CSV table of C-alpha atoms in Angstrom, one decimal:
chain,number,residue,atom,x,y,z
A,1,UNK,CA,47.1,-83.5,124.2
A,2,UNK,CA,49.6,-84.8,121.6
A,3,UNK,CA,53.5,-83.8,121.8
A,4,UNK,CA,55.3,-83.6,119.0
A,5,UNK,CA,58.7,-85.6,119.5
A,6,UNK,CA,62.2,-84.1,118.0
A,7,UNK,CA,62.8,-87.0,115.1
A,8,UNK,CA,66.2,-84.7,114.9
A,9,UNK,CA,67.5,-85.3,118.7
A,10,UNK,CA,69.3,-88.7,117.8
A,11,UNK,CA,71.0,-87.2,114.8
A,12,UNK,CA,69.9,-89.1,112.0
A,13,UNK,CA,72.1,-87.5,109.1
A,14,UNK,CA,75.3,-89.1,109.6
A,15,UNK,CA,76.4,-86.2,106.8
A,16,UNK,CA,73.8,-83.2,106.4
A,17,UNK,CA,71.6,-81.7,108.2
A,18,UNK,CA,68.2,-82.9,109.8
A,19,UNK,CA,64.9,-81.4,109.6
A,20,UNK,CA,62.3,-82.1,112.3
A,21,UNK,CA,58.9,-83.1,110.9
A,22,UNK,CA,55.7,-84.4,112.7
A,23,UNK,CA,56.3,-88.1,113.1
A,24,UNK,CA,59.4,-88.0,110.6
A,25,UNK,CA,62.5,-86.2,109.4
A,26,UNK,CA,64.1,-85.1,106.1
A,27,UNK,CA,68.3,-84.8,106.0
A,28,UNK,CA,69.5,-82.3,103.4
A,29,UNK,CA,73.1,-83.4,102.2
A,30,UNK,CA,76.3,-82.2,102.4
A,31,UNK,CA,78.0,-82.1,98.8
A,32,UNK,CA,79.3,-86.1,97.9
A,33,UNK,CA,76.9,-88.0,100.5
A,34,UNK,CA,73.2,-89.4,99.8
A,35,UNK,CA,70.8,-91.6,101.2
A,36,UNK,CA,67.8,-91.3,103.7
A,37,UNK,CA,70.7,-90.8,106.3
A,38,UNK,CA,72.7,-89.0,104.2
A,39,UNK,CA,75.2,-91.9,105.2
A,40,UNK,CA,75.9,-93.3,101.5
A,41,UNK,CA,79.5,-92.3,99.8
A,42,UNK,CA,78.4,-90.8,96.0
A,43,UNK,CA,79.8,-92.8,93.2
A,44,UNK,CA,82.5,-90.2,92.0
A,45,UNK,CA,83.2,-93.2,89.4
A,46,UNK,CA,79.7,-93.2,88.2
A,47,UNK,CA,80.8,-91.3,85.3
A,48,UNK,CA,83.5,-93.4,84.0
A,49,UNK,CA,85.8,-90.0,84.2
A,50,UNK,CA,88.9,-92.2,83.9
A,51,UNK,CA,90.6,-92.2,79.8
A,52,UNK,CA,92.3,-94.5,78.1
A,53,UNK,CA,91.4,-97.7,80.3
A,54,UNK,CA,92.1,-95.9,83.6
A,55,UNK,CA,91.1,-97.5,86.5
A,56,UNK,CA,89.1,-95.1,88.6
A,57,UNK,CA,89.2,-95.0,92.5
A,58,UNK,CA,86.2,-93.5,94.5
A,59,UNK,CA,87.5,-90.7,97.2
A,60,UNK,CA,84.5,-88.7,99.1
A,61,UNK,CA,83.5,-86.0,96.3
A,62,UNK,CA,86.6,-86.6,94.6
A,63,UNK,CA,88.6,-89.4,92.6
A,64,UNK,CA,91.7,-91.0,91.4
A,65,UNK,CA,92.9,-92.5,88.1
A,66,UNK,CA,95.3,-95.4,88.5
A,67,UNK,CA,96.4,-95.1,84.7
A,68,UNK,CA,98.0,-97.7,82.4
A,69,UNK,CA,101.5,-97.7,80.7
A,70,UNK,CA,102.4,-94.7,78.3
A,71,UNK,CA,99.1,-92.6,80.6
A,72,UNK,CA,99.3,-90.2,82.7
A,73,UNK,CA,97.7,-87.3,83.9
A,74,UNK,CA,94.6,-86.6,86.1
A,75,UNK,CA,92.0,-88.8,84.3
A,76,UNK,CA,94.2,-90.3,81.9
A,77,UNK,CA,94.4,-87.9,79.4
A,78,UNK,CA,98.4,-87.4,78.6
A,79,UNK,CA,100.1,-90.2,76.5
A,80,UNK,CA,103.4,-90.8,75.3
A,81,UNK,CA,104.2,-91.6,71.5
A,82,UNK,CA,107.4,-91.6,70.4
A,83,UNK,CA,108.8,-89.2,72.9
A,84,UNK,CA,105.9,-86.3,72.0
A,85,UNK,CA,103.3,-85.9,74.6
A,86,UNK,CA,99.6,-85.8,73.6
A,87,UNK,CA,96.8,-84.3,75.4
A,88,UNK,CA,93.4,-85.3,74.3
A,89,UNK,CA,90.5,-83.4,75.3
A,90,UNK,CA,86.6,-83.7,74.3
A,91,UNK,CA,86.4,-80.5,73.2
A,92,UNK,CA,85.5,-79.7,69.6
A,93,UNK,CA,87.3,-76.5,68.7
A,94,UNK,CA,88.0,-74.7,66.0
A,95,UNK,CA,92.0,-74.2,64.7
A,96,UNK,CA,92.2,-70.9,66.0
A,97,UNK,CA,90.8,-71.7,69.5
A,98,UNK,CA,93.0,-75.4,70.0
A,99,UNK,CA,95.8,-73.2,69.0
A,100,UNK,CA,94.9,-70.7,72.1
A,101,UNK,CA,94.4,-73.5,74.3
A,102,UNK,CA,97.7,-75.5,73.8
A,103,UNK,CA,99.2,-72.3,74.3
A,104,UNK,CA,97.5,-71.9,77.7
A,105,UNK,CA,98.6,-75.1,78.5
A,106,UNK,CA,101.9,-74.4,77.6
A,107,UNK,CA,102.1,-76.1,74.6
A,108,UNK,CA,101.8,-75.9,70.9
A,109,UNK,CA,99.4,-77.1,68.6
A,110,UNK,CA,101.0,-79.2,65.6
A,111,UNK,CA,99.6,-81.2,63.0
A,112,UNK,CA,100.0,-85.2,63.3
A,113,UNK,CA,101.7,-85.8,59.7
A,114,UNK,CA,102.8,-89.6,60.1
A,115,UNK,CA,100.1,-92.1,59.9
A,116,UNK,CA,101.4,-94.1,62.8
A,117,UNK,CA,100.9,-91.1,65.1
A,118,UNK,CA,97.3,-90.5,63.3
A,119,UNK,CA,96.3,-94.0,64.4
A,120,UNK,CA,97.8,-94.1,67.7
A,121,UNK,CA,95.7,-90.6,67.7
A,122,UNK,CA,92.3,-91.7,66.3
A,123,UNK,CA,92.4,-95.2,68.3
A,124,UNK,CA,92.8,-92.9,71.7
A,125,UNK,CA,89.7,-90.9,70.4
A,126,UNK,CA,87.5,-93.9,70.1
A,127,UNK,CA,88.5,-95.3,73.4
A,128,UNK,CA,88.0,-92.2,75.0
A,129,UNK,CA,85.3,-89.8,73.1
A,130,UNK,CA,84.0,-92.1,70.1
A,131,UNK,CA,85.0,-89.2,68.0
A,132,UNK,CA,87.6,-87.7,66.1
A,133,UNK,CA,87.4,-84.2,66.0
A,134,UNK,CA,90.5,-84.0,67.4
A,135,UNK,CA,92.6,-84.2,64.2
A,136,UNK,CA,92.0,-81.1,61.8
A,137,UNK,CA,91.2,-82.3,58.3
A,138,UNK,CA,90.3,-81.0,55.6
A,139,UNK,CA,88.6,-82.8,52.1
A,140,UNK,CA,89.9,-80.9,49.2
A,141,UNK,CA,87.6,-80.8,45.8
A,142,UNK,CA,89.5,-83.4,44.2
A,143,UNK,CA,89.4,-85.8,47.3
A,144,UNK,CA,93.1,-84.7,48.5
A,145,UNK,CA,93.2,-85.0,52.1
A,146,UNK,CA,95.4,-82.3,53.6
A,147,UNK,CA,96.6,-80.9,57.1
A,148,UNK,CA,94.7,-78.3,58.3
A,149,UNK,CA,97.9,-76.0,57.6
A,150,UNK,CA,97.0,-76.9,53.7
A,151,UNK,CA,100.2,-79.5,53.3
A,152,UNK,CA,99.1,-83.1,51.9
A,153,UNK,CA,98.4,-85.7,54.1
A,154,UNK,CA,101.1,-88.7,54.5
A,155,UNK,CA,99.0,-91.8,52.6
A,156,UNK,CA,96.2,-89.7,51.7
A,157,UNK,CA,95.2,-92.1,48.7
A,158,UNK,CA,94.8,-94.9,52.2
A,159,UNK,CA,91.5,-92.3,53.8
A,160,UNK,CA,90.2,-91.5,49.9
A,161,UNK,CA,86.7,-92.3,49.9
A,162,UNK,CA,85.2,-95.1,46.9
A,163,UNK,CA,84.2,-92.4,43.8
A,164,UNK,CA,80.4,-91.9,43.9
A,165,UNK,CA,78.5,-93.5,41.7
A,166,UNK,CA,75.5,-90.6,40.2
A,167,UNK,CA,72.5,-92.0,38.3
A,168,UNK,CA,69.5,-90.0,37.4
């Protein structure tokens, strides 16, 4: 007669719990450990959650963001321009809802006016998003590039696009 042994007795899963099979075992995880064993710290870094050329720093299911000069915040996401804080975010919203959300945050939405403070902006989208949906813009008929409150853009004649060239 056969007896099946407990594969579980020697407590395999270092982090999870085991399930006795016939001749084997199966460890179910606890939240931020993988492997066979469950004995293998998940990559909280994986995900390159760190802005701005933040260093990231793996913690069990959590991390840290050692950021550089002029960044702060949790992943990197605050920086400093001369003396206004900006906080970027990846989300596309519309005026309305950016204006609800800075005010959540405590803060205000205003529009970026100087062309310094628009690259400074739009370099720290690219590094961080790839995309600049953060600055609300507006293309007026006649190819005058305003504010999203409806004043004219600082330079505008600099973003004007070549004129289009129609043939039939």
């Amino acid at each position: 007669m056969c007896q099946n042994i407990d594969d579980c007795a020697s407590s395999p899963c270092a982090h999870g719990t085991c399930t006795d099979g016939v001749g084997s075992y199966t460890c179910s995880c606890e939240n931020g450990w993988e492997g066979t064993d469950c004995d293998q710290n998940m990559d909280d870094c994986a995900s390159n959650p760190c802005w701005f050329g933040g260093t990231c720093v793996d913690g069990v299911r959590d991390f840290s963001c050692v950021c550089p000069k002029g960044f702060e915040g949790e992943k990197c996401e605050i920086a400093l321009f001369s003396g206004q804080c900006y906080q970027f975010s990846s989300d596309a919203l519309s005026h309305p809802e950016a204006q609800q959300a800075c005010s959540t945050n405590s803060g205000h939405l205003a529009d970026v006016k100087d062309v310094h403070q628009h690259i400074f902006l739009t370099d720290g989208m690219t590094t961080t998003t790839g995309a600049s949906n953060w600055l609300g813009m507006k293309l007026e008929p006649v190819y005058s590039l305003k504010n999203s409150d409806g004043s004219a853009a600082q330079d505008s004649a600099k973003y004007r696009p070549d004129p289009l060239e129609i043939s039939a």
